[in-house]
PDB file of C-alpha atoms in Angstrom:
ATOM      1  CA  UNK A 903     -28.281   1.515 -15.352  1.00 32.00           C
ATOM      2  CA  UNK A 904     -27.608   0.405 -12.200  1.00 33.00           C
ATOM      3  CA  UNK A 905     -24.159  -0.466 -13.202  1.00 41.00           C
ATOM      4  CA  UNK A 906     -23.969   3.448 -14.635  1.00 50.00           C
ATOM      5  CA  UNK A 907     -24.933   4.985 -11.189  1.00 42.00           C
ATOM      6  CA  UNK A 908     -22.498   3.281  -9.040  1.00 54.00           C
ATOM      7  CA  UNK A 909     -19.815   4.899 -11.111  1.00 67.00           C
ATOM      8  CA  UNK A 910     -21.496   8.327 -11.162  1.00 69.00           C
ATOM      9  CA  UNK A 911     -18.899  11.143  -9.645  1.00 76.00           C
ATOM     10  CA  UNK A 912     -21.326  11.836  -6.649  1.00 80.00           C
ATOM     11  CA  UNK A 913     -21.948   8.448  -5.594  1.00 85.00           C
ATOM     12  CA  UNK A 914     -18.231   7.426  -5.622  1.00 86.00           C
ATOM     13  CA  UNK A 915     -17.255  10.563  -4.065  1.00 88.00           C
ATOM     14  CA  UNK A 916     -19.891   9.656  -1.049  1.00 91.00           C
ATOM     15  CA  UNK A 917     -18.925   6.204  -0.767  1.00 91.00           C
ATOM     16  CA  UNK A 918     -14.911   7.552  -0.598  1.00 93.00           C
ATOM     17  CA  UNK A 919     -15.881  10.069   2.007  1.00 95.00           C
ATOM     18  CA  UNK A 920     -17.810   7.343   4.250  1.00 95.00           C
ATOM     19  CA  UNK A 921     -14.860   4.984   3.491  1.00 95.00           C
ATOM     20  CA  UNK A 922     -12.499   7.500   5.325  1.00 97.00           C
ATOM     21  CA  UNK A 923     -14.886   8.231   7.876  1.00 97.00           C
ATOM     22  CA  UNK A 924     -15.216   4.288   8.653  1.00 97.00           C
ATOM     23  CA  UNK A 925     -11.399   3.878   8.680  1.00 97.00           C
ATOM     24  CA  UNK A 926     -10.917   6.748  11.038  1.00 97.00           C
ATOM     25  CA  UNK A 927     -13.411   5.363  13.607  1.00 98.00           C
ATOM     26  CA  UNK A 928     -11.353   1.863  13.064  1.00 98.00           C
ATOM     27  CA  UNK A 929      -8.230   3.358  13.873  1.00 98.00           C
ATOM     28  CA  UNK A 930      -9.790   5.529  16.976  1.00 97.00           C
ATOM     29  CA  UNK A 931     -11.449   2.609  18.681  1.00 98.00           C
ATOM     30  CA  UNK A 932      -8.432   0.277  18.474  1.00 98.00           C
ATOM     31  CA  UNK A 933      -5.748   0.315  20.783  1.00 97.00           C
ATOM     32  CA  UNK A 934      -2.930   0.335  18.099  1.00 97.00           C
ATOM     33  CA  UNK A 935       0.900  -0.489  18.784  1.00 97.00           C
ATOM     34  CA  UNK A 936       4.032  -0.185  16.102  1.00 97.00           C
ATOM     35  CA  UNK A 937       6.495  -2.712  15.897  1.00 97.00           C
ATOM     36  CA  UNK A 938       9.345  -2.371  16.344  1.00 97.00           C
ATOM     37  CA  UNK A 939       9.398   0.199  18.772  1.00 95.00           C
ATOM     38  CA  UNK A 940      11.095   3.580  17.598  1.00 95.00           C
ATOM     39  CA  UNK A 941      10.770   2.482  14.004  1.00 96.00           C
ATOM     40  CA  UNK A 942       9.438   5.859  13.064  1.00 96.00           C
ATOM     41  CA  UNK A 943      12.368   7.434  14.274  1.00 95.00           C
ATOM     42  CA  UNK A 944      14.814   5.203  12.596  1.00 95.00           C
ATOM     43  CA  UNK A 945      13.083   4.877   9.374  1.00 97.00           C
ATOM     44  CA  UNK A 946      12.916   9.285   9.371  1.00 96.00           C
ATOM     45  CA  UNK A 947      16.343   9.344   8.964  1.00 96.00           C
ATOM     46  CA  UNK A 948      16.458   7.663   5.424  1.00 97.00           C
ATOM     47  CA  UNK A 949      13.114   9.488   3.811  1.00 98.00           C
ATOM     48  CA  UNK A 950      11.485   9.710   1.287  1.00 98.00           C
ATOM     49  CA  UNK A 951      10.800   5.763   1.299  1.00 98.00           C
ATOM     50  CA  UNK A 952       8.507   3.631  -0.936  1.00 98.00           C
ATOM     51  CA  UNK A 953       6.185   1.713   1.066  1.00 98.00           C
ATOM     52  CA  UNK A 954       5.093  -1.611  -0.005  1.00 98.00           C
ATOM     53  CA  UNK A 955       2.029  -3.448   1.094  1.00 97.00           C
ATOM     54  CA  UNK A 956      -0.377  -6.170   0.175  1.00 96.00           C
ATOM     55  CA  UNK A 957      -3.789  -5.652  -1.762  1.00 92.00           C
ATOM     56  CA  UNK A 958      -6.364  -6.491   0.560  1.00 90.00           C
ATOM     57  CA  UNK A 959      -4.412  -5.234   3.662  1.00 92.00           C
ATOM     58  CA  UNK A 960      -3.797  -1.817   2.230  1.00 92.00           C
ATOM     59  CA  UNK A 961      -7.324   0.044   4.228  1.00 94.00           C
ATOM     60  CA  UNK A 962      -5.670   1.079   7.298  1.00 96.00           C
ATOM     61  CA  UNK A 963      -1.842   1.873   6.106  1.00 96.00           C
ATOM     62  CA  UNK A 964      -2.579   5.559   5.528  1.00 95.00           C
ATOM     63  CA  UNK A 965      -2.521   5.770   9.653  1.00 96.00           C
ATOM     64  CA  UNK A 966       1.003   3.783   9.398  1.00 96.00           C
ATOM     65  CA  UNK A 967       3.050   6.918   9.182  1.00 94.00           C
ATOM     66  CA  UNK A 968       3.246  10.089  10.978  1.00 95.00           C
ATOM     67  CA  UNK A 969       1.598  12.966  10.087  1.00 92.00           C
ATOM     68  CA  UNK A 970       4.396  15.031   9.057  1.00 95.00           C
ATOM     69  CA  UNK A 971       5.487  12.546   6.438  1.00 96.00           C
ATOM     70  CA  UNK A 972       4.722  14.046   3.142  1.00 97.00           C
ATOM     71  CA  UNK A 973       3.805  10.965   0.928  1.00 98.00           C
ATOM     72  CA  UNK A 974       1.525  10.218  -2.449  1.00 98.00           C
ATOM     73  CA  UNK A 975      -0.147   6.732  -2.915  1.00 97.00           C
ATOM     74  CA  UNK A 976      -0.507   4.920  -6.058  1.00 95.00           C
ATOM     75  CA  UNK A 977      -3.909   3.753  -6.410  1.00 93.00           C
ATOM     76  CA  UNK A 978      -5.711   2.478  -9.893  1.00 88.00           C
ATOM     77  CA  UNK A 979      -7.853   4.393 -12.413  1.00 84.00           C
ATOM     78  CA  UNK A 980     -10.735   1.630 -11.670  1.00 83.00           C
ATOM     79  CA  UNK A 981     -14.079   2.550  -9.905  1.00 78.00           C
ATOM     80  CA  UNK A 982     -12.747   0.818  -6.594  1.00 82.00           C
ATOM     81  CA  UNK A 983      -9.846   2.904  -7.125  1.00 86.00           C
ATOM     82  CA  UNK A 984     -11.435   6.141  -7.558  1.00 91.00           C
ATOM     83  CA  UNK A 985     -13.491   5.454  -4.019  1.00 91.00           C
ATOM     84  CA  UNK A 986      -9.784   4.395  -2.611  1.00 92.00           C
ATOM     85  CA  UNK A 987      -8.248   7.579  -3.852  1.00 94.00           C
ATOM     86  CA  UNK A 988     -11.188   9.780  -2.421  1.00 94.00           C
ATOM     87  CA  UNK A 989     -10.617   8.395   0.730  1.00 95.00           C
ATOM     88  CA  UNK A 990      -6.823   8.630   0.713  1.00 96.00           C
ATOM     89  CA  UNK A 991      -7.269  12.667  -0.030  1.00 95.00           C
ATOM     90  CA  UNK A 992      -9.358  12.759   3.222  1.00 95.00           C
ATOM     91  CA  UNK A 993      -6.023  11.803   4.676  1.00 95.00           C
ATOM     92  CA  UNK A 994      -3.998  14.085   3.125  1.00 95.00           C
ATOM     93  CA  UNK A 995      -2.095  12.232   1.116  1.00 97.00           C
ATOM     94  CA  UNK A 996      -1.503  12.934  -2.680  1.00 97.00           C
ATOM     95  CA  UNK A 997      -2.235  10.706  -5.573  1.00 96.00           C
ATOM     96  CA  UNK A 998      -0.770   9.108  -8.124  1.00 96.00           C
ATOM     97  CA  UNK A 999      -3.583   7.473 -10.733  1.00 93.00           C
ATOM     98  CA  UNK A1000      -1.927   4.535 -12.000  1.00 85.00           C
ATOM     99  CA  UNK A1001      -1.215   0.801 -11.673  1.00 80.00           C
ATOM    100  CA  UNK A1002       1.325  -1.941 -13.128  1.00 70.00           C
ATOM    101  CA  UNK A1003       0.361  -5.176 -14.974  1.00 66.00           C
ATOM    102  CA  UNK A1004       1.895  -8.418 -15.858  1.00 66.00           C
ATOM    103  CA  UNK A1005       2.526  -7.291 -19.328  1.00 65.00           C
ATOM    104  CA  UNK A1006       3.168  -4.708 -21.805  1.00 65.00           C
ATOM    105  CA  UNK A1007      -0.604  -4.297 -22.655  1.00 71.00           C
ATOM    106  CA  UNK A1008      -1.576  -3.962 -19.077  1.00 69.00           C
ATOM    107  CA  UNK A1009       0.664  -1.572 -18.295  1.00 65.00           C
ATOM    108  CA  UNK A1010      -0.112   0.663 -21.312  1.00 66.00           C
ATOM    109  CA  UNK A1011      -3.904   0.622 -20.347  1.00 68.00           C
ATOM    110  CA  UNK A1012      -3.411   1.211 -16.737  1.00 70.00           C
ATOM    111  CA  UNK A1013      -1.128   3.922 -17.000  1.00 71.00           C
ATOM    112  CA  UNK A1014       1.618   2.269 -15.450  1.00 77.00           C
ATOM    113  CA  UNK A1015       4.813   4.019 -17.089  1.00 86.00           C
ATOM    114  CA  UNK A1016       3.192   7.366 -16.479  1.00 92.00           C
ATOM    115  CA  UNK A1017       2.923   6.478 -12.826  1.00 92.00           C
ATOM    116  CA  UNK A1018       5.867   5.411 -12.772  1.00 94.00           C
ATOM    117  CA  UNK A1019       7.700   8.466 -14.048  1.00 95.00           C
ATOM    118  CA  UNK A1020       5.468  10.459 -11.562  1.00 96.00           C
ATOM    119  CA  UNK A1021       6.432   8.271  -8.695  1.00 97.00           C
ATOM    120  CA  UNK A1022      10.254   8.875  -9.445  1.00 97.00           C
ATOM    121  CA  UNK A1023       9.614  12.925  -9.881  1.00 97.00           C
ATOM    122  CA  UNK A1024       7.825  12.634  -6.491  1.00 98.00           C
ATOM    123  CA  UNK A1025      10.651  10.607  -4.580  1.00 98.00           C
ATOM    124  CA  UNK A1026      12.976  13.115  -6.147  1.00 98.00           C
ATOM    125  CA  UNK A1027      10.868  16.173  -4.401  1.00 98.00           C
ATOM    126  CA  UNK A1028      11.008  14.605  -1.238  1.00 98.00           C
ATOM    127  CA  UNK A1029       7.249  12.597  -1.244  1.00 98.00           C
ATOM    128  CA  UNK A1030       7.460   8.853  -0.085  1.00 98.00           C
ATOM    129  CA  UNK A1031       5.373   6.652  -2.320  1.00 98.00           C
ATOM    130  CA  UNK A1032       3.030   3.930  -0.881  1.00 97.00           C
ATOM    131  CA  UNK A1033       2.231   1.260  -3.331  1.00 96.00           C
ATOM    132  CA  UNK A1034       1.077  -2.533  -3.402  1.00 94.00           C
ATOM    133  CA  UNK A1035       3.569  -4.789  -4.569  1.00 95.00           C
ATOM    134  CA  UNK A1036       1.170  -7.318  -5.982  1.00 92.00           C
ATOM    135  CA  UNK A1037      -0.195  -6.622  -9.468  1.00 86.00           C
ATOM    136  CA  UNK A1038      -4.371  -6.582  -9.756  1.00 80.00           C
ATOM    137  CA  UNK A1039      -5.750  -9.054 -10.406  1.00 79.00           C
ATOM    138  CA  UNK A1040      -3.540 -11.611  -9.016  1.00 72.00           C
ATOM    139  CA  UNK A1041      -2.041 -13.865  -7.660  1.00 85.00           C
ATOM    140  CA  UNK A1042      -2.218 -11.977  -4.295  1.00 87.00           C
ATOM    141  CA  UNK A1043       0.714 -11.809  -2.241  1.00 92.00           C
ATOM    142  CA  UNK A1044       3.155 -11.996  -5.228  1.00 93.00           C
ATOM    143  CA  UNK A1045       5.003  -9.129  -5.806  1.00 95.00           C
ATOM    144  CA  UNK A1046       5.618  -7.658  -9.385  1.00 92.00           C
ATOM    145  CA  UNK A1047       8.713  -5.969 -10.316  1.00 92.00           C
ATOM    146  CA  UNK A1048       7.461  -2.497 -10.559  1.00 93.00           C
ATOM    147  CA  UNK A1049       8.136  -1.907  -7.052  1.00 96.00           C
ATOM    148  CA  UNK A1050      11.662  -3.085  -7.307  1.00 97.00           C
ATOM    149  CA  UNK A1051      12.224  -1.140 -10.736  1.00 96.00           C
ATOM    150  CA  UNK A1052      11.093   1.853  -8.976  1.00 97.00           C
ATOM    151  CA  UNK A1053      13.793   1.541  -5.999  1.00 98.00           C
ATOM    152  CA  UNK A1054      16.485   1.162  -8.627  1.00 98.00           C
ATOM    153  CA  UNK A1055      15.475   3.961 -10.899  1.00 97.00           C
ATOM    154  CA  UNK A1056      14.986   6.295  -7.967  1.00 98.00           C
ATOM    155  CA  UNK A1057      17.772   5.201  -5.522  1.00 98.00           C
ATOM    156  CA  UNK A1058      15.225   5.208  -2.495  1.00 98.00           C
ATOM    157  CA  UNK A1059      14.605   2.432  -0.233  1.00 98.00           C
ATOM    158  CA  UNK A1060      11.468   0.125  -0.173  1.00 98.00           C
ATOM    159  CA  UNK A1061       9.814  -0.218   3.690  1.00 98.00           C
ATOM    160  CA  UNK A1062       7.457  -3.138   3.899  1.00 98.00           C
ATOM    161  CA  UNK A1063       4.506  -2.232   6.021  1.00 98.00           C
ATOM    162  CA  UNK A1064       1.640  -4.314   7.389  1.00 97.00           C
ATOM    163  CA  UNK A1065      -1.407  -3.439   9.294  1.00 97.00           C
ATOM    164  CA  UNK A1066      -4.009  -5.826  11.248  1.00 97.00           C
ATOM    165  CA  UNK A1067      -6.803  -5.674  13.775  1.00 97.00           C
ATOM    166  CA  UNK A1068      -7.917  -8.262  16.176  1.00 97.00           C
ATOM    167  CA  UNK A1069     -11.423  -8.266  14.373  1.00 97.00           C
ATOM    168  CA  UNK A1070     -12.319  -8.046  10.380  1.00 95.00           C
ATOM    169  CA  UNK A1071     -14.380  -9.656   7.908  1.00 94.00           C
ATOM    170  CA  UNK A1072     -12.254 -11.402   5.624  1.00 90.00           C
ATOM    171  CA  UNK A1073     -13.615 -11.056   2.006  1.00 90.00           C
ATOM    172  CA  UNK A1074     -13.691 -13.982  -0.806  1.00 88.00           C
ATOM    173  CA  UNK A1075     -11.897 -11.744  -3.472  1.00 87.00           C
ATOM    174  CA  UNK A1076      -8.865 -12.350  -5.466  1.00 85.00           C
ATOM    175  CA  UNK A1077      -6.711 -10.287  -3.102  1.00 86.00           C
ATOM    176  CA  UNK A1078      -8.069 -11.945   0.156  1.00 84.00           C
ATOM    177  CA  UNK A1079      -8.973  -8.200   1.318  1.00 89.00           C
ATOM    178  CA  UNK A1080      -9.479  -7.870   5.075  1.00 92.00           C
ATOM    179  CA  UNK A1081     -12.390  -5.380   6.233  1.00 94.00           C
ATOM    180  CA  UNK A1082     -10.852  -3.825   9.635  1.00 97.00           C
ATOM    181  CA  UNK A1083     -13.506  -3.516  12.404  1.00 98.00           C
ATOM    182  CA  UNK A1084     -13.251  -1.122  15.353  1.00 98.00           C
ATOM    183  CA  UNK A1085     -13.228  -1.953  18.977  1.00 98.00           C
ATOM    184  CA  UNK A1086     -10.581  -4.070  19.686  1.00 97.00           C
ATOM    185  CA  UNK A1087      -6.268  -4.092  19.197  1.00 97.00           C
ATOM    186  CA  UNK A1088      -4.648  -2.978  16.232  1.00 98.00           C
ATOM    187  CA  UNK A1089      -0.646  -3.472  15.101  1.00 98.00           C
ATOM    188  CA  UNK A1090       1.666  -1.599  12.651  1.00 98.00           C
ATOM    189  CA  UNK A1091       4.578  -3.823  11.901  1.00 98.00           C
ATOM    190  CA  UNK A1092       7.473  -2.398   9.707  1.00 98.00           C
ATOM    191  CA  UNK A1093      10.191  -4.384   8.010  1.00 97.00           C
ATOM    192  CA  UNK A1094      13.633  -3.983   7.328  1.00 96.00           C
ATOM    193  CA  UNK A1095      14.543  -1.283   4.293  1.00 98.00           C
ATOM    194  CA  UNK A1096      15.316  -2.740   0.889  1.00 98.00           C
ATOM    195  CA  UNK A1097      17.711  -1.173  -0.695  1.00 98.00           C
ATOM    196  CA  UNK A1098      18.196  -1.979  -4.866  1.00 98.00           C
ATOM    197  CA  UNK A1099      21.241  -0.696  -6.454  1.00 97.00           C
ATOM    198  CA  UNK A1100      20.662   1.379  -9.737  1.00 96.00           C
ATOM    199  CA  UNK A1101      23.303  -1.071 -11.598  1.00 96.00           C
ATOM    200  CA  UNK A1102      21.261  -4.262 -10.660  1.00 94.00           C
ATOM    201  CA  UNK A1103      20.681  -6.595 -13.640  1.00 93.00           C
ATOM    202  CA  UNK A1104      17.643  -8.748 -14.170  1.00 90.00           C
ATOM    203  CA  UNK A1105      18.871 -11.950 -12.308  1.00 92.00           C
ATOM    204  CA  UNK A1106      19.587  -9.593  -9.414  1.00 95.00           C
ATOM    205  CA  UNK A1107      16.062  -7.737  -9.704  1.00 96.00           C
ATOM    206  CA  UNK A1108      14.643 -11.323  -9.352  1.00 96.00           C
ATOM    207  CA  UNK A1109      16.102 -11.833  -6.057  1.00 97.00           C
ATOM    208  CA  UNK A1110      15.200  -8.509  -4.948  1.00 98.00           C
ATOM    209  CA  UNK A1111      11.589  -8.638  -6.009  1.00 97.00           C
ATOM    210  CA  UNK A1112      11.945 -11.971  -3.823  1.00 97.00           C
ATOM    211  CA  UNK A1113      13.087 -10.226  -0.939  1.00 98.00           C
ATOM    212  CA  UNK A1114      10.433  -7.811  -0.843  1.00 98.00           C
ATOM    213  CA  UNK A1115       7.833 -10.881  -1.354  1.00 97.00           C
ATOM    214  CA  UNK A1116       9.185 -12.560   1.778  1.00 97.00           C
ATOM    215  CA  UNK A1117       9.522  -9.290   3.825  1.00 97.00           C
ATOM    216  CA  UNK A1118       6.132  -8.290   3.192  1.00 97.00           C
ATOM    217  CA  UNK A1119       4.724 -11.517   3.810  1.00 96.00           C
ATOM    218  CA  UNK A1120       6.937 -11.483   7.522  1.00 97.00           C
ATOM    219  CA  UNK A1121       5.701  -8.178   8.649  1.00 97.00           C
ATOM    220  CA  UNK A1122       1.617  -9.108   7.822  1.00 96.00           C
ATOM    221  CA  UNK A1123       2.326 -12.478   9.832  1.00 96.00           C
ATOM    222  CA  UNK A1124       3.541 -10.365  12.336  1.00 97.00           C
ATOM    223  CA  UNK A1125       0.907  -8.108  12.442  1.00 97.00           C
ATOM    224  CA  UNK A1126      -1.577 -10.469  12.471  1.00 96.00           C
ATOM    225  CA  UNK A1127       0.395 -12.291  15.664  1.00 96.00           C
ATOM    226  CA  UNK A1128       0.523  -9.110  17.473  1.00 97.00           C
ATOM    227  CA  UNK A1129      -3.128  -9.203  17.726  1.00 97.00           C
ATOM    228  CA  UNK A1130      -3.398 -12.665  18.711  1.00 95.00           C
ATOM    229  CA  UNK A1131      -4.673 -13.877  15.545  1.00 90.00           C
ATOM    230  CA  UNK A1132      -3.034 -16.119  12.280  1.00 82.00           C
ATOM    231  CA  UNK A1133      -2.243 -14.260   9.310  1.00 72.00           C
ATOM    232  CA  UNK A1134      -5.601 -13.169   7.384  1.00 57.00           C
TER     233      UNK A1134
END
């Protein structure tokens, strides 16, 4: 009964709204800087982009983009995903309800193919797409091929992004989730654009997948270093 109550739409809506309010509190009570300086102006020339982030480090990423950039975020159809989706909608983000998987069965169950097609269409319509590069439920911080395939088929570049705060609570979850806290310092670290050619073969796709993984790990380390902490 308690489990069913926790999945009730009203409960999820309340939790999602509370999460959005809390994240706004965190953002406005931390002194954020962006690294490298001027990266938003440079990136704007290449819009739309595919924003890559790690699971567990994603909560503050909506604040990493200028408000005038149209964007949609890919979020799973799970109960946790519903809470995140409600919070994301409060920030003016469009939603694509899907997630990837490690095999065909997982991809089908999670709506991965439908989400992929919807993401390609959104990019063609000028929306940037934000999505986690690693696949639920792990291993964490290991990029899947889905984000590379999206870049290949859409012709749009991948932009690695990480956000960190000087104060946070680290959870013992599969994705090493970090709950950011208010009243400190924050950083938004942005990596180099990664372009995937439309004719990239399987071996090349693996190379780009590793590049995404390496760049995301690098910007995550940098985000934490900028607030005086070690990664996670």
